[in-house]
Coordinates of C-alpha atoms and ligand atoms in Angstrom, one line a residue:
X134 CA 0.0 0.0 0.0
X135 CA 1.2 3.5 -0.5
X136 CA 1.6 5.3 2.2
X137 CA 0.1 8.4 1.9
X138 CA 1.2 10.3 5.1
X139 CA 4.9 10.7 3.1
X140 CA 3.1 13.5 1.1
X141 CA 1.3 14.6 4.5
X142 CA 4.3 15.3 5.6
X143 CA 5.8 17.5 3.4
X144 CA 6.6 21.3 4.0
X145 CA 5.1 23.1 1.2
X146 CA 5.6 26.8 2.8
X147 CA 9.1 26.2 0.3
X148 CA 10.6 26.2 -2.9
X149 CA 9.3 22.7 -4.5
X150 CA 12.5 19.9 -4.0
X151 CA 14.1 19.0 -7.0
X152 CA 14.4 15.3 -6.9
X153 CA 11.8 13.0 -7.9
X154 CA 9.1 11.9 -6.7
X155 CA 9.6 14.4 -3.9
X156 CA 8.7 17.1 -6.1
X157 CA 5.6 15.1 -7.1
X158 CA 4.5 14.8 -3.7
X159 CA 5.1 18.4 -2.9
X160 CA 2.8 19.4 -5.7
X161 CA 0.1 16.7 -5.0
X162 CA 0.4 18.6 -1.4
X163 CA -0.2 22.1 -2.9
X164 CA -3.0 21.1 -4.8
X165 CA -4.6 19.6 -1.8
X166 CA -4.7 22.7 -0.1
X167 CA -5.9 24.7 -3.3
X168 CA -8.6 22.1 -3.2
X169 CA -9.8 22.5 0.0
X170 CA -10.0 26.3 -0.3
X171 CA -12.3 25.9 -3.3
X172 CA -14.1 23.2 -1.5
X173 CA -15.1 26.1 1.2
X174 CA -15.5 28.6 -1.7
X175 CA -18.0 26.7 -3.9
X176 CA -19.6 24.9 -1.0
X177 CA -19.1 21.5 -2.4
X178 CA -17.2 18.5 -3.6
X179 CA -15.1 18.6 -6.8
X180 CA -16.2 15.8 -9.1
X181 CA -13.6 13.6 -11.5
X182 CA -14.4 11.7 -14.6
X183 CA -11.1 9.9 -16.4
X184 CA -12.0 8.4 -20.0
X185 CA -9.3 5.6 -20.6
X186 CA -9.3 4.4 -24.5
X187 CA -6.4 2.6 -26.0
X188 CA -4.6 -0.5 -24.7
X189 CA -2.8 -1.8 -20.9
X190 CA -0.7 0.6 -21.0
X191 CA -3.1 4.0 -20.7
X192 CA -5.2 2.0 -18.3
X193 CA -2.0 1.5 -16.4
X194 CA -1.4 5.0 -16.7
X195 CA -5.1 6.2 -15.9
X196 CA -4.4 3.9 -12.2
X197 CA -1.7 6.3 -11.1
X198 CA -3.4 9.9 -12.5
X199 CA -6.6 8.2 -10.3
X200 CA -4.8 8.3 -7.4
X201 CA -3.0 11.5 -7.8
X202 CA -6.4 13.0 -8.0
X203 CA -8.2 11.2 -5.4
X204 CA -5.6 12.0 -2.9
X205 CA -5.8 15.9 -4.1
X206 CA -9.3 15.9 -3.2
X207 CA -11.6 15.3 -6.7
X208 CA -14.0 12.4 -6.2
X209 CA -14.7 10.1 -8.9
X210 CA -18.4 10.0 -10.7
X211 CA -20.0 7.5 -13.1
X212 CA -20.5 10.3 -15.7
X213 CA -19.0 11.9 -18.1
X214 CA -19.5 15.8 -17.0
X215 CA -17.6 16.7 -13.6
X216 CA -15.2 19.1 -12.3
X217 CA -12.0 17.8 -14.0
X218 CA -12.5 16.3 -17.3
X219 CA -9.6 13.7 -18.6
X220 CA -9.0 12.2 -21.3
X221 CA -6.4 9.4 -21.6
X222 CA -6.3 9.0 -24.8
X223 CA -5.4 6.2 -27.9
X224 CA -4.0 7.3 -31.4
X225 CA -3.7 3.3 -32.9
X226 CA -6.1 3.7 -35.0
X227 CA -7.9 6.9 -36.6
X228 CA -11.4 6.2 -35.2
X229 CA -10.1 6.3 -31.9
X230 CA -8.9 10.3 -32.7
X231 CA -12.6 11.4 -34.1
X232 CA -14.1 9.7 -31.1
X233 CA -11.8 11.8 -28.9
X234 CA -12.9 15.2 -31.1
X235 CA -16.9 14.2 -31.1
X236 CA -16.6 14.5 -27.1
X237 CA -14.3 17.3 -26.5
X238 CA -17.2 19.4 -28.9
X239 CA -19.5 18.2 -26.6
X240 CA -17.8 19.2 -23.4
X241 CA -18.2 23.3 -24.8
X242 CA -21.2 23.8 -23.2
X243 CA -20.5 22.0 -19.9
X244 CA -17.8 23.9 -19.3
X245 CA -19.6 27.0 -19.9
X246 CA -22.0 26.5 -17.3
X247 CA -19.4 25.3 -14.7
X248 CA -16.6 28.0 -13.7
X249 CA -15.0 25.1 -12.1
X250 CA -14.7 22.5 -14.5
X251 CA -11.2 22.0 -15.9
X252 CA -10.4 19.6 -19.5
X253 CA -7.1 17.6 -19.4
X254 CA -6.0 15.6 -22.7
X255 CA -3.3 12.9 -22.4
X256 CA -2.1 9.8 -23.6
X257 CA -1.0 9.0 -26.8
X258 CA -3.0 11.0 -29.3
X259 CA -0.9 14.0 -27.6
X260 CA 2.4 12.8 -28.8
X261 CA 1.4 13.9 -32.4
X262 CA 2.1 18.2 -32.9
X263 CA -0.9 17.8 -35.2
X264 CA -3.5 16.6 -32.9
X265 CA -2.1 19.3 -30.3
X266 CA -2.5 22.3 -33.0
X267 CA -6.0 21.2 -33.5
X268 CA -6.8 21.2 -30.3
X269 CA -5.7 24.4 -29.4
X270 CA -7.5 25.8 -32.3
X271 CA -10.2 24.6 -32.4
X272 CA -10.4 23.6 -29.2
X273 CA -8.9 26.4 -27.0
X274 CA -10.8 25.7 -23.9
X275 CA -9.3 22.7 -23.0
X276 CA -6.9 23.6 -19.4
X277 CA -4.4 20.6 -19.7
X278 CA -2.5 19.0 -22.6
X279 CA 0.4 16.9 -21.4
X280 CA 2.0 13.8 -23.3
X281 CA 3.5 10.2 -22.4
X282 CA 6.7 10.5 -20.9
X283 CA 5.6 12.5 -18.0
X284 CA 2.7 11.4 -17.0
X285 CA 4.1 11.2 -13.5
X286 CA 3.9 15.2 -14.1
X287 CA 0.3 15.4 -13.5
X288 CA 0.0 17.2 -10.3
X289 CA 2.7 19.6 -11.1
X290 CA 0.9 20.1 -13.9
X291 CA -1.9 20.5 -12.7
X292 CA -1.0 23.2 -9.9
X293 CA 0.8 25.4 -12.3
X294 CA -2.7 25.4 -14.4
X295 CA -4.3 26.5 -10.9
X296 CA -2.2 29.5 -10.6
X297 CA -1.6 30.6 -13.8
X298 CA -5.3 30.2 -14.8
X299 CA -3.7 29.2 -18.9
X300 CA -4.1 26.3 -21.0
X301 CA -1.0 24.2 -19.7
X302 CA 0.7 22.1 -22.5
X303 CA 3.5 20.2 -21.5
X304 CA 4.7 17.6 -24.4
X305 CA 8.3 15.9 -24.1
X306 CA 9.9 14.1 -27.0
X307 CA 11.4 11.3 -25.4
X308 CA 11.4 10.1 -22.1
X309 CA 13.9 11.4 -19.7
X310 CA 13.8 8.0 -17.1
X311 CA 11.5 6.2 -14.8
X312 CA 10.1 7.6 -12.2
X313 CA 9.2 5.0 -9.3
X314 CA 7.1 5.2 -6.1
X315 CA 3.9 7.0 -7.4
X316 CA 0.7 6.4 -5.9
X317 CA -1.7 4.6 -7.9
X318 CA -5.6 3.0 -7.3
X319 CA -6.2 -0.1 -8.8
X320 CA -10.2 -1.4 -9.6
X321 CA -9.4 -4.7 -7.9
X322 CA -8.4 -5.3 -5.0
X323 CA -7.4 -8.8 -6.1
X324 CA -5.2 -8.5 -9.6
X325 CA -2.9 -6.0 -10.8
X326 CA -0.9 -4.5 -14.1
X327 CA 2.6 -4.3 -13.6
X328 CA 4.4 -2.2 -16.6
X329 CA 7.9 -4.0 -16.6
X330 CA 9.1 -1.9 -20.0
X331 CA 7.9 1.2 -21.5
X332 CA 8.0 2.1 -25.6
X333 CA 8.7 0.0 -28.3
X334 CA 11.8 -0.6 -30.9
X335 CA 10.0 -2.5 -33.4
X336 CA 8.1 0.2 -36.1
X337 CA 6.3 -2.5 -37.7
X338 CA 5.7 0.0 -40.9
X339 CA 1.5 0.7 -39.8
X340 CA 2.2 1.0 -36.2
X341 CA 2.1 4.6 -34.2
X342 CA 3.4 3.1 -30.9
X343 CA 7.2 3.3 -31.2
X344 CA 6.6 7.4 -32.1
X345 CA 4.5 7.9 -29.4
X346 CA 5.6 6.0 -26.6
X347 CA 9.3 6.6 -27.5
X348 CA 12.4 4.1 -27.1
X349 CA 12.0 0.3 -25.4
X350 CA 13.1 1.1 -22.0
X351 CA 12.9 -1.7 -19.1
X352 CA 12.6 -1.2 -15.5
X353 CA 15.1 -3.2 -13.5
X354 CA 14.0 -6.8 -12.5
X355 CA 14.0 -4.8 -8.6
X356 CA 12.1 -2.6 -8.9
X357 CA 9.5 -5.2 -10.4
X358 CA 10.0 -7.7 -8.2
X359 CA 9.5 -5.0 -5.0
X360 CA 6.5 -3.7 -7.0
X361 CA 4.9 -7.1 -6.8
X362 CA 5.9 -8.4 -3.4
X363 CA 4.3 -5.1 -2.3
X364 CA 1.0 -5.8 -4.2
X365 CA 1.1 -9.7 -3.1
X366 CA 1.3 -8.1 0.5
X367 CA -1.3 -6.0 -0.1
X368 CA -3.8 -8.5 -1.2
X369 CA -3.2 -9.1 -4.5
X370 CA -3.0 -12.7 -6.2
X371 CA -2.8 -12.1 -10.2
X372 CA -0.7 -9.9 -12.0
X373 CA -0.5 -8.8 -15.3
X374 CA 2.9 -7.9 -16.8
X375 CA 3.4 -5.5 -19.5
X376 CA 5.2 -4.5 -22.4
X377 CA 4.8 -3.6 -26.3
X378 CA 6.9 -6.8 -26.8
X379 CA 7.5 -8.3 -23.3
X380 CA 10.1 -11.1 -25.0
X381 CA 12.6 -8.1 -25.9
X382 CA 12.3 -7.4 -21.8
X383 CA 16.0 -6.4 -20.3
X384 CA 18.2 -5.5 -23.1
X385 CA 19.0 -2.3 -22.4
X386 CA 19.7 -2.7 -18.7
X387 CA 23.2 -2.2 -16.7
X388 CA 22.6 -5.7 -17.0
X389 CA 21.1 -7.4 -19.1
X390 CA 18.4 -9.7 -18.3
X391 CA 15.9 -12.1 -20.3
X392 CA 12.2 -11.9 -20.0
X393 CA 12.2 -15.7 -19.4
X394 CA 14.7 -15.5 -16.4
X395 CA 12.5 -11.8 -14.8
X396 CA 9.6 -14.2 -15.5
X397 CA 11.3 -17.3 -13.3
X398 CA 12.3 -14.7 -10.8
X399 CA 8.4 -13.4 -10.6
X400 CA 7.2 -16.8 -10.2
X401 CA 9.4 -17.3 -6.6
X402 CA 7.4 -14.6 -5.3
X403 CA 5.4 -16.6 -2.4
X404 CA 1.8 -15.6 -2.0
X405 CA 1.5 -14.9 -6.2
X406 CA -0.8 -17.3 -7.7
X407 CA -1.1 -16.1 -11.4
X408 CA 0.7 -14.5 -13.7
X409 CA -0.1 -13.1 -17.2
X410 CA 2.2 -11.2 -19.4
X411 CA 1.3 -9.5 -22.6
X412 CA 2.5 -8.6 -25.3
X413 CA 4.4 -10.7 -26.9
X414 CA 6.2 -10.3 -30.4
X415 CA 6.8 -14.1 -32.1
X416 CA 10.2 -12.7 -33.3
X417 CA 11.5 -12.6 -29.8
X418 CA 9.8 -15.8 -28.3
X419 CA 12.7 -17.6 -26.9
X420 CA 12.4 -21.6 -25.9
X421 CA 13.8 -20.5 -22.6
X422 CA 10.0 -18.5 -22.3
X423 CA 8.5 -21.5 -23.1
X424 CA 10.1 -23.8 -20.8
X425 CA 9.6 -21.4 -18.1
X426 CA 6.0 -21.7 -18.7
X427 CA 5.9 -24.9 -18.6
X428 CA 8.0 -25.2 -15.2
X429 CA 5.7 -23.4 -13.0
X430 CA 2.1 -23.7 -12.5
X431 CA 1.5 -20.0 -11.5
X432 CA 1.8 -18.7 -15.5
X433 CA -1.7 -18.9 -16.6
X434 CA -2.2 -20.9 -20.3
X435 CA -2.8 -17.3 -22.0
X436 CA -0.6 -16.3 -24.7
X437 CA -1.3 -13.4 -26.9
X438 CA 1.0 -13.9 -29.8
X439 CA 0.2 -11.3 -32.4
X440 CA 0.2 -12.4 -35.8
X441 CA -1.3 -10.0 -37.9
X442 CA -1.0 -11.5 -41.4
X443 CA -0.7 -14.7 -42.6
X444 CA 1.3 -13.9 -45.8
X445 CA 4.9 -13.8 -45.8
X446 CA 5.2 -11.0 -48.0
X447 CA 3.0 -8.9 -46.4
X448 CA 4.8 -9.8 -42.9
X449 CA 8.1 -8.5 -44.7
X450 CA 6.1 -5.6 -45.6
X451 CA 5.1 -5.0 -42.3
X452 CA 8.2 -5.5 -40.8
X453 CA 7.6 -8.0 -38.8
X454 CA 10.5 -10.5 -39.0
X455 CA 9.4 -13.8 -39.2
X456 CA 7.7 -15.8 -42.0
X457 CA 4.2 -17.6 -41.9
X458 CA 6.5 -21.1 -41.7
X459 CA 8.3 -19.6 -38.7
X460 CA 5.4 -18.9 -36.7
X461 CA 4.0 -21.6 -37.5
X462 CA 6.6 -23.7 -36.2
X463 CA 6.7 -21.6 -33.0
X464 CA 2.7 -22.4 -32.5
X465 CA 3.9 -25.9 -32.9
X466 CA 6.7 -25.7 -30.3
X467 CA 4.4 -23.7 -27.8
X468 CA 1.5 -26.4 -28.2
X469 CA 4.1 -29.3 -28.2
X470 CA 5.6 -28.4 -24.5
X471 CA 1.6 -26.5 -23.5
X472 CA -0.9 -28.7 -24.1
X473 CA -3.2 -26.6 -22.6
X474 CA -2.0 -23.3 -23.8
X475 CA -5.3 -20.5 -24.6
X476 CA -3.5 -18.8 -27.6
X477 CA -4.9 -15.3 -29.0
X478 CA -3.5 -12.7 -31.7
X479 CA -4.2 -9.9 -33.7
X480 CA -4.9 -9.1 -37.3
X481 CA -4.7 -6.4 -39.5
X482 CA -7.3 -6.9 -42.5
X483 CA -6.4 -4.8 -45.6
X484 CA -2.5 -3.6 -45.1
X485 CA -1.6 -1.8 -48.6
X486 CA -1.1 -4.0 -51.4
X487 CA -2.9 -7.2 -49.5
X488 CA -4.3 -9.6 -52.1
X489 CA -6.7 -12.1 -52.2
X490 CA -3.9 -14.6 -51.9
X491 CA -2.2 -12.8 -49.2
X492 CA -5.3 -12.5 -47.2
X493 CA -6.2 -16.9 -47.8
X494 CA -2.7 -17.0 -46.3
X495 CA -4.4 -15.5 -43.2
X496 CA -7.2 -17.4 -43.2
X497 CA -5.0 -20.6 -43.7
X498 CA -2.9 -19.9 -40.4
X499 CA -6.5 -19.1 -38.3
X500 CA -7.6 -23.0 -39.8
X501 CA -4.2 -23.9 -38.4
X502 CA -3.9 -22.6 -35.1
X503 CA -7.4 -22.4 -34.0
X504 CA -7.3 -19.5 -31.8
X505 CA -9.4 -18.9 -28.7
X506 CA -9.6 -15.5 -29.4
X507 CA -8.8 -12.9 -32.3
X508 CA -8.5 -9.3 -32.3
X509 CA -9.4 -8.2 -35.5
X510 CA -8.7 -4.9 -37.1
X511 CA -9.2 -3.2 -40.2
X512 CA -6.1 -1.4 -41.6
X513 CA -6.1 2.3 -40.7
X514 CA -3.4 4.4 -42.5
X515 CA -1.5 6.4 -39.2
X516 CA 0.2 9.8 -41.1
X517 CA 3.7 9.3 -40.6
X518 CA 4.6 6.1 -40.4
X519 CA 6.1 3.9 -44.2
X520 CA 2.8 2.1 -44.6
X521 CA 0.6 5.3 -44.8
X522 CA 2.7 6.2 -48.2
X523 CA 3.1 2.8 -50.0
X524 CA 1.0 1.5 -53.4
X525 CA -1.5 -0.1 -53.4
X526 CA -4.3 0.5 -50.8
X527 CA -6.7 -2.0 -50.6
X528 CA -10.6 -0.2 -51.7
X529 CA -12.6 -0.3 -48.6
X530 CA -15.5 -2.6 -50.0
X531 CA -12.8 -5.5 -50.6
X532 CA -11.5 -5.4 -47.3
X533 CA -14.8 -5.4 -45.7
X534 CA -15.5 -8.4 -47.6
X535 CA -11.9 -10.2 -46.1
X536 CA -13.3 -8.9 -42.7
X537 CA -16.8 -10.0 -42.6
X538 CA -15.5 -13.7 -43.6
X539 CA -12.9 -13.8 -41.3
X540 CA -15.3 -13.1 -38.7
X541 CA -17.6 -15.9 -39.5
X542 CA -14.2 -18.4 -39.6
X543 CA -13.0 -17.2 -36.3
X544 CA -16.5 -17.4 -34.4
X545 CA -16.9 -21.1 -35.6
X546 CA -13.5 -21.9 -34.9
X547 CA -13.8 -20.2 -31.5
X548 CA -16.9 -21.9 -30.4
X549 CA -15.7 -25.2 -31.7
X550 CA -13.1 -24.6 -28.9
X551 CA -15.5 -23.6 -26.2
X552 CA -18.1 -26.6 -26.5
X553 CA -14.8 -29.2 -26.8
X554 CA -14.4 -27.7 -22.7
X555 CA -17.9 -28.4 -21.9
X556 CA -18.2 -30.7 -18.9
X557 CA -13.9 -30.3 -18.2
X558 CA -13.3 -29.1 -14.3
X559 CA -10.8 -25.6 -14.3
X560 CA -10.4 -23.4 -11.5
X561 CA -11.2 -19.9 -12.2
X562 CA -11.2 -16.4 -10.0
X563 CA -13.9 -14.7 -9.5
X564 CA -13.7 -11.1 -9.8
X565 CA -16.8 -9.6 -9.8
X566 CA -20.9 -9.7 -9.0
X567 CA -22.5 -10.9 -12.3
X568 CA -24.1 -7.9 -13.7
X569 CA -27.7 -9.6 -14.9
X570 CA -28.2 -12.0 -11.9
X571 CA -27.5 -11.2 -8.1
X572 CA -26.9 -14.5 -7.1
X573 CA -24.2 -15.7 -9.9
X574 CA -20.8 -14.0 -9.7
X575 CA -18.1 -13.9 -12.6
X576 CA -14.3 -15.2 -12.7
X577 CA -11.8 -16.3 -15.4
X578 CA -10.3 -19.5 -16.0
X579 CA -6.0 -19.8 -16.4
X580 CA -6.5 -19.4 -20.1
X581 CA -8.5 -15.6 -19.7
X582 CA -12.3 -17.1 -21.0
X583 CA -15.1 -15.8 -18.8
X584 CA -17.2 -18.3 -16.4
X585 CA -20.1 -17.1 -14.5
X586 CA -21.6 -19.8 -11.8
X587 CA -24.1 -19.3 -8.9
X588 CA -21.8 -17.9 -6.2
X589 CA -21.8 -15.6 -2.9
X590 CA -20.1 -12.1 -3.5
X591 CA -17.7 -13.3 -0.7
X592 CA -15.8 -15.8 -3.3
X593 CA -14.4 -12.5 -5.2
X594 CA -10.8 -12.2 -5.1
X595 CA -10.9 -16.0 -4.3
X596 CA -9.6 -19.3 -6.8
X597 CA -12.4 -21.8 -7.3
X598 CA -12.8 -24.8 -8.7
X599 CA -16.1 -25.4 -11.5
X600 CA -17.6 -27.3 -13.9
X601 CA -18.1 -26.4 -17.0
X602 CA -22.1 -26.7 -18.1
X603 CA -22.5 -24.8 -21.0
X604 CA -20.3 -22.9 -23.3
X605 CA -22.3 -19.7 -24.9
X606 CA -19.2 -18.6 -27.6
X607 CA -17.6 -15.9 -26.1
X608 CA -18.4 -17.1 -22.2
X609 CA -19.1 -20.3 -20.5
X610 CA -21.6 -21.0 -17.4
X611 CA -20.1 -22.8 -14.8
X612 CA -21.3 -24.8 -11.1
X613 CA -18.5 -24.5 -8.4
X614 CA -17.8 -28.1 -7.1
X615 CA -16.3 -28.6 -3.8
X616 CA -13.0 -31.0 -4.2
Ligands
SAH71 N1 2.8 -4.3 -29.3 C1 1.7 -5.0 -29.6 C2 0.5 -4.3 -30.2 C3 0.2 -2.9 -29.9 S1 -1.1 -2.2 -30.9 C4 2.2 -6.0 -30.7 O1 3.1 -5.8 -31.4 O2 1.5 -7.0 -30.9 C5 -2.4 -3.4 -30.8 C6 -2.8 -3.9 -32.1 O3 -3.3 -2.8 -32.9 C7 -1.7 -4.4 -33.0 O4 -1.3 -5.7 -32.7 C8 -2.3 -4.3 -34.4 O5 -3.0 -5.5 -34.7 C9 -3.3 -3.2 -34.3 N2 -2.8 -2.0 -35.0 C10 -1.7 -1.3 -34.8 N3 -1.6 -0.3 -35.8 C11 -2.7 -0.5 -36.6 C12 -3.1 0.2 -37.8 N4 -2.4 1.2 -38.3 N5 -4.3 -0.2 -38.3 C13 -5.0 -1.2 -37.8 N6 -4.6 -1.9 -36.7 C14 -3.4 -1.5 -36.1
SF4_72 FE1 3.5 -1.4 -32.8 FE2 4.9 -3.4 -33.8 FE3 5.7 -2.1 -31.6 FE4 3.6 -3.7 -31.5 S1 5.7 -4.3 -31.9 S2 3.7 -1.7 -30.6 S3 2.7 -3.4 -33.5 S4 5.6 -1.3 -33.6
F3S73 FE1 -3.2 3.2 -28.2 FE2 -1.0 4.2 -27.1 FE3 -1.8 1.8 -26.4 S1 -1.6 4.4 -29.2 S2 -2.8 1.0 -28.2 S3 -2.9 3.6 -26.0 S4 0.3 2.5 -26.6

């Protein structure tokens, strides 16, 4: 747990220390006390709405800007109009960035009618001058624009927006280290994410991330490990570790470390009962990951091992480095030493010059593999990177053809998969009450699916073991049995 009293205790009648995260904390301080002042001013509480798109990583983020604001004093609605407004945004793809527009029209009005109400943009979109010049033209009364390499910046931030009353944009190039030993509020009390890299090396040729998120950096294996042992101490029994490309973890340390041997390291950890990782590049997927997987029985069966075409040129294209025959072989090598592996990916439908062969390529490997799950994407041309200017675009009726049949393999093949488990016994945790009946609660199984049974609200946070009884596609509906 954090221990909150450490920013307490800080003497803010000073200049703001220098050294990180004390300065932080000596900001999150000052903006506590301009809170409460505005708290007696307005006669109530400040409200706080945070809009999280985009993958792990922003939601990550999003945990630690949560807390920051919760411990300056904003309380946290189920709405989207309140007293501070923020976006955490996703620039992957370019209907994520005219979703983010539509909204930040409507907010106009809402901040019209509230004198307190204050509009913060971050998060990836942010990273791009473009998106920043639009918003400030068109735009102008948004309070706080700030980027992705200092999002530890917030309440700094923040409280020179407070005293200078101006739009406060605060954009960094590339990230200038790590700073540890923020606060952060987590949804569960029971699992956690745990960023163990930040960035990405890769530029796969349609792919935003590496110019937005800046160079692969890792965080050293102890600050990870402390990270978790604190979380297992405070409660927590799953984690999630993450990365662009978690199999390229530790080369750029003092010294050098595999993902595979943080990954052994993790699973020593006493009280941790399940670990996931994601993502993972099938370039960098060493044997030594898979035979850790296979040596401990607190890895969960998920892989997500992104594929996203199944034709060899297009993968060069892409820039992917390996070969449809090469993955391939890895699938075999994972399956071979997992038996019980739950592999997922993701596909990109219509990359420029993508033919009809190229594309039956695709739909061979899904036959091949049979994936539990498939994130599927249409192509979406990001300005800037080598794809958005090569030949050959693919017309937007044929790839909605490619698209809609994919679907229809990848929901047969994914069903097949969940009635084959029907009647199997799997221990799942239960996270959460189920949302359409009171007296059935929901968990997941090692592999990720979803399994709701009839279950007290007391078993959350706790591993059971069920039954399957029925598989419904996408979910299954489980008894717990007592062994
Ligand atoms: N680091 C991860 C993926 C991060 S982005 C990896 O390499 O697998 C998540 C997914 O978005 C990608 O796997 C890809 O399938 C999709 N994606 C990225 N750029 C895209 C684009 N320009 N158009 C459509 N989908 C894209
Ligand atoms: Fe993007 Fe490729 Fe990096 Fe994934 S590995 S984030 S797809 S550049
Ligand atoms: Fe989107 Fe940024 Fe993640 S662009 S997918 S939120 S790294």
């Amino acid at each position: 747990m954090f221990d909150y009293s450490v920013i307490d205790r800080i003497d803010t009648s000073g200049e703001a220390p220098l050294e990180e995260p004390m300065r932080q904390y000596y900001f999150m301080k000052k903006c506590k006390e301009w809170m409460e002042e505005t708290k007696d001013r307005v006669g109530r509480e400040l409200t706080l709405s945070m809009q999280t798109m985009g993958c792990q990583m922003n939601a990550r983020d999003s945990e630690k800007f949560e807390a920051i604001l919760t411990y300056i004093g904003y309380k946290t609605v189920d709405s989207t109009s309140a007293d501070f407004v923020l976006y955490n945004t996703c620039t992957v793809r370019e209907n994520a960035n005219l979703k983010v527009y539509g909204r930040l029209g409507q907010l106009k009005n809402q901040k019209k009618r509230n004198p307190e109400m204050k509009i913060a943009m971050c998060g990836c979109m942010m990273q791009e001058p473009t998106v920043v010049e639009k918003i400030k033209k068109s735009y102008p009364y948004v309070d706080i624009i700030f980027g992705t390499h200092n999002v530890y910046k917030l309440a700094e931030i923040l409280y020179t927006q407070i005293i200078s009353e101006r739009t406060i944009i605060d954009i960094w190039d590339e990230a200038k280290g790590i700073v540890e030993d923020l606060p952060s509020l987590r949804k569960h009390s029971f699992k956690a994410a745990v960023n163990i890299m930040y960035g990405c090396n890769n530029y796969c040729t349609y792919c935003i991330v590496p110019y937005v998120r800046g160079r692969e950096r890792s965080r050293k294996p102890e600050e990870i490990i402390a990270e978790i042992k604190s979380l297992v101490a405070d409660g927590v029994i799953e984690i999630m570790l993450l990365g662009q490309n978690v199999n390229s973890y530790g080369k750029t340390l003092d010294n050098p470390m595999s993902f595979a041997e943080l990954l052994k390291l993790v699973t020593e950890i006493e009280g941790l009962k399940r670990i996931r990782f994601m993502t993972s590049h099938p370039k960098d997927l060493s044997d030594e990951l898979i035979e850790v997987m296979a040596s401990s029985d607190k890895i969960c069966t998920q892989l997500h091992l992104p594929l996203q075409a199944g034709s060899t040129r297009i993968l060069k294209k892409m820039n992917r480095v390996y070969t449809k025959e090469s993955y391939l072989d890895l699938v075999d090598r994972i399956k071979s030493k997992l038996p019980n592996i739950s592999l997922s990916t993701d596909i990109i439908v219509g990359f420029p010059g993508e033919t009809d062969e190229d594309f039956e390529e695709t739909m061979d490997v899904l036959r091949r593999v049979r994936y539990e799950n498939v994130y599927s994407f249409i192509y979406s041309k990001r300005t800037g990177t080598p794809a958005a200017t090569m030949d050959n675009q693919v017309p937007e009726d044929v790839i909605k053809e490619r698209f809609d049949r994919m679907l229809e393999l990848i929901r047969s093949i994914s069903s097949e998969i969940a009635d084959s488990r029907v009647g199997m016994e799997c221990d799942i945790l239960i996270e959460e009450p189920n949302d359409h009946d009171s007296t059935m609660v929901t968990g997941r199984m090692s592999g990720n699916a979803v399994v709701h049974c009839v279950g007290s609200k007391d078993l959350i946070g706790k591993i059971v073991r069920v039954k399957l009884l029925e598989s419904k596609g996408f979910y299954y509906i489980g008894e717990i049995i007592n062994d």
